[in-house]
């Protein structure tokens, strides 16, 4: 679980989105990654 949290933080940090639309897309991708991780 700790690795998942670190991965999420890294994804958000690397995304570097500048607009609200970009933030929305990043959050959506982040949600997909969390769902994929929880299915395993």
Tab-separated table of N, CA and C in Angstrom:
chain	number	residue	atom	x	y	z
A	1	UNK	N	0.832	-1.199	0.000
A	1	UNK	CA	0.000	0.000	0.000
A	1	UNK	C	0.867	1.250	0.000
A	2	UNK	N	1.989	1.173	0.698
A	2	UNK	CA	2.890	2.325	0.757
A	2	UNK	C	3.468	2.635	-0.628
A	3	UNK	N	3.784	1.584	-1.384
A	3	UNK	CA	4.321	1.783	-2.734
A	3	UNK	C	3.279	2.435	-3.633
A	4	UNK	N	2.022	2.034	-3.469
A	4	UNK	CA	0.946	2.621	-4.268
A	4	UNK	C	0.833	4.116	-3.988
A	5	UNK	N	0.900	4.484	-2.723
A	5	UNK	CA	0.813	5.904	-2.355
A	5	UNK	C	1.981	6.685	-2.952
A	6	UNK	N	3.161	6.121	-2.906
A	6	UNK	CA	4.335	6.793	-3.486
A	6	UNK	C	4.194	6.928	-5.001
A	7	UNK	N	3.641	5.909	-5.632
A	7	UNK	CA	3.438	5.948	-7.076
A	7	UNK	C	2.433	7.044	-7.437
A	8	UNK	N	1.380	7.165	-6.646
A	8	UNK	CA	0.372	8.193	-6.887
A	8	UNK	C	0.991	9.575	-6.764
A	9	UNK	N	1.768	9.795	-5.719
A	9	UNK	CA	2.423	11.090	-5.526
A	9	UNK	C	3.356	11.388	-6.688
A	10	UNK	N	4.094	10.389	-7.143
A	10	UNK	CA	5.015	10.579	-8.260
A	10	UNK	C	4.258	10.929	-9.539
A	11	UNK	N	3.139	10.257	-9.777
A	11	UNK	CA	2.354	10.545	-10.982
A	11	UNK	C	1.834	11.975	-10.961
A	12	UNK	N	1.335	12.397	-9.826
A	12	UNK	CA	0.811	13.762	-9.718
A	12	UNK	C	1.941	14.773	-9.901
A	13	UNK	N	3.085	14.511	-9.286
A	13	UNK	CA	4.218	15.432	-9.387
A	13	UNK	C	4.735	15.508	-10.830
A	14	UNK	N	4.791	14.386	-11.506
A	14	UNK	CA	5.299	14.365	-12.874
A	14	UNK	C	4.314	14.967	-13.872
A	15	UNK	N	3.048	14.916	-13.549
A	15	UNK	CA	2.036	15.422	-14.469
A	15	UNK	C	2.218	16.914	-14.706
A	16	UNK	N	2.436	17.677	-13.646
A	16	UNK	CA	2.690	19.108	-13.760
A	16	UNK	C	1.646	19.848	-14.566
A	17	UNK	N	0.388	19.572	-14.310
A	17	UNK	CA	-0.679	20.205	-15.087
A	17	UNK	C	-0.849	21.674	-14.700
A	18	UNK	N	-1.146	22.524	-15.681
A	18	UNK	CA	-1.237	23.966	-15.464
A	18	UNK	C	-2.661	24.508	-15.505
A	19	UNK	N	-3.599	23.723	-16.004
A	19	UNK	CA	-4.969	24.214	-16.132
A	19	UNK	C	-5.926	23.312	-15.388
A	20	UNK	N	-7.140	23.803	-15.135
A	20	UNK	CA	-8.151	22.995	-14.459
A	20	UNK	C	-8.498	21.772	-15.301
A	21	UNK	N	-8.530	21.921	-16.611
A	21	UNK	CA	-8.811	20.787	-17.488
A	21	UNK	C	-7.706	19.742	-17.345
A	22	UNK	N	-6.485	20.198	-17.288
A	22	UNK	CA	-5.353	19.283	-17.105
A	22	UNK	C	-5.426	18.567	-15.774
A	23	UNK	N	-5.823	19.285	-14.734
A	23	UNK	CA	-5.959	18.669	-13.414
A	23	UNK	C	-7.024	17.582	-13.465
A	24	UNK	N	-8.138	17.861	-14.128
A	24	UNK	CA	-9.205	16.871	-14.254
A	24	UNK	C	-8.736	15.609	-14.944
A	25	UNK	N	-7.974	15.776	-16.003
A	25	UNK	CA	-7.458	14.612	-16.733
A	25	UNK	C	-6.491	13.817	-15.866
A	26	UNK	N	-5.639	14.533	-15.126
A	26	UNK	CA	-4.679	13.859	-14.256
A	26	UNK	C	-5.391	13.077	-13.161
A	27	UNK	N	-6.417	13.667	-12.574
A	27	UNK	CA	-7.172	12.991	-11.518
A	27	UNK	C	-7.878	11.764	-12.085
A	28	UNK	N	-8.386	11.888	-13.297
A	28	UNK	CA	-9.057	10.748	-13.931
A	28	UNK	C	-8.073	9.608	-14.153
A	29	UNK	N	-6.897	9.919	-14.668
A	29	UNK	CA	-5.873	8.892	-14.888
A	29	UNK	C	-5.450	8.263	-13.561
A	30	UNK	N	-5.315	9.098	-12.553
A	30	UNK	CA	-4.924	8.613	-11.236
A	30	UNK	C	-5.969	7.631	-10.714
A	31	UNK	N	-7.236	7.967	-10.882
A	31	UNK	CA	-8.305	7.065	-10.465
A	31	UNK	C	-8.245	5.740	-11.193
A	32	UNK	N	-7.943	5.781	-12.474
A	32	UNK	CA	-7.832	4.547	-13.251
A	32	UNK	C	-6.684	3.681	-12.741
A	33	UNK	N	-5.566	4.312	-12.407
A	33	UNK	CA	-4.416	3.558	-11.891
A	33	UNK	C	-4.768	2.907	-10.564
A	34	UNK	N	-5.463	3.638	-9.695
A	34	UNK	CA	-5.853	3.082	-8.400
A	34	UNK	C	-6.809	1.910	-8.597
A	35	UNK	N	-7.752	2.034	-9.529
A	35	UNK	CA	-8.679	0.934	-9.801
A	35	UNK	C	-7.933	-0.282	-10.333
A	36	UNK	N	-6.999	-0.060	-11.233
A	36	UNK	CA	-6.220	-1.175	-11.784
A	36	UNK	C	-5.421	-1.857	-10.687
A	37	UNK	N	-4.831	-1.090	-9.797
A	37	UNK	CA	-4.030	-1.650	-8.715
A	37	UNK	C	-4.904	-2.444	-7.745
A	38	UNK	N	-6.121	-1.983	-7.529
A	38	UNK	CA	-6.995	-2.669	-6.575
A	38	UNK	C	-7.551	-3.969	-7.148
A	39	UNK	N	-7.565	-4.108	-8.467
A	39	UNK	CA	-8.073	-5.327	-9.087
A	39	UNK	C	-7.074	-6.474	-8.992
A	40	UNK	N	-5.805	-6.150	-8.806
A	40	UNK	CA	-4.757	-7.187	-8.779
A	40	UNK	C	-4.726	-7.917	-7.488
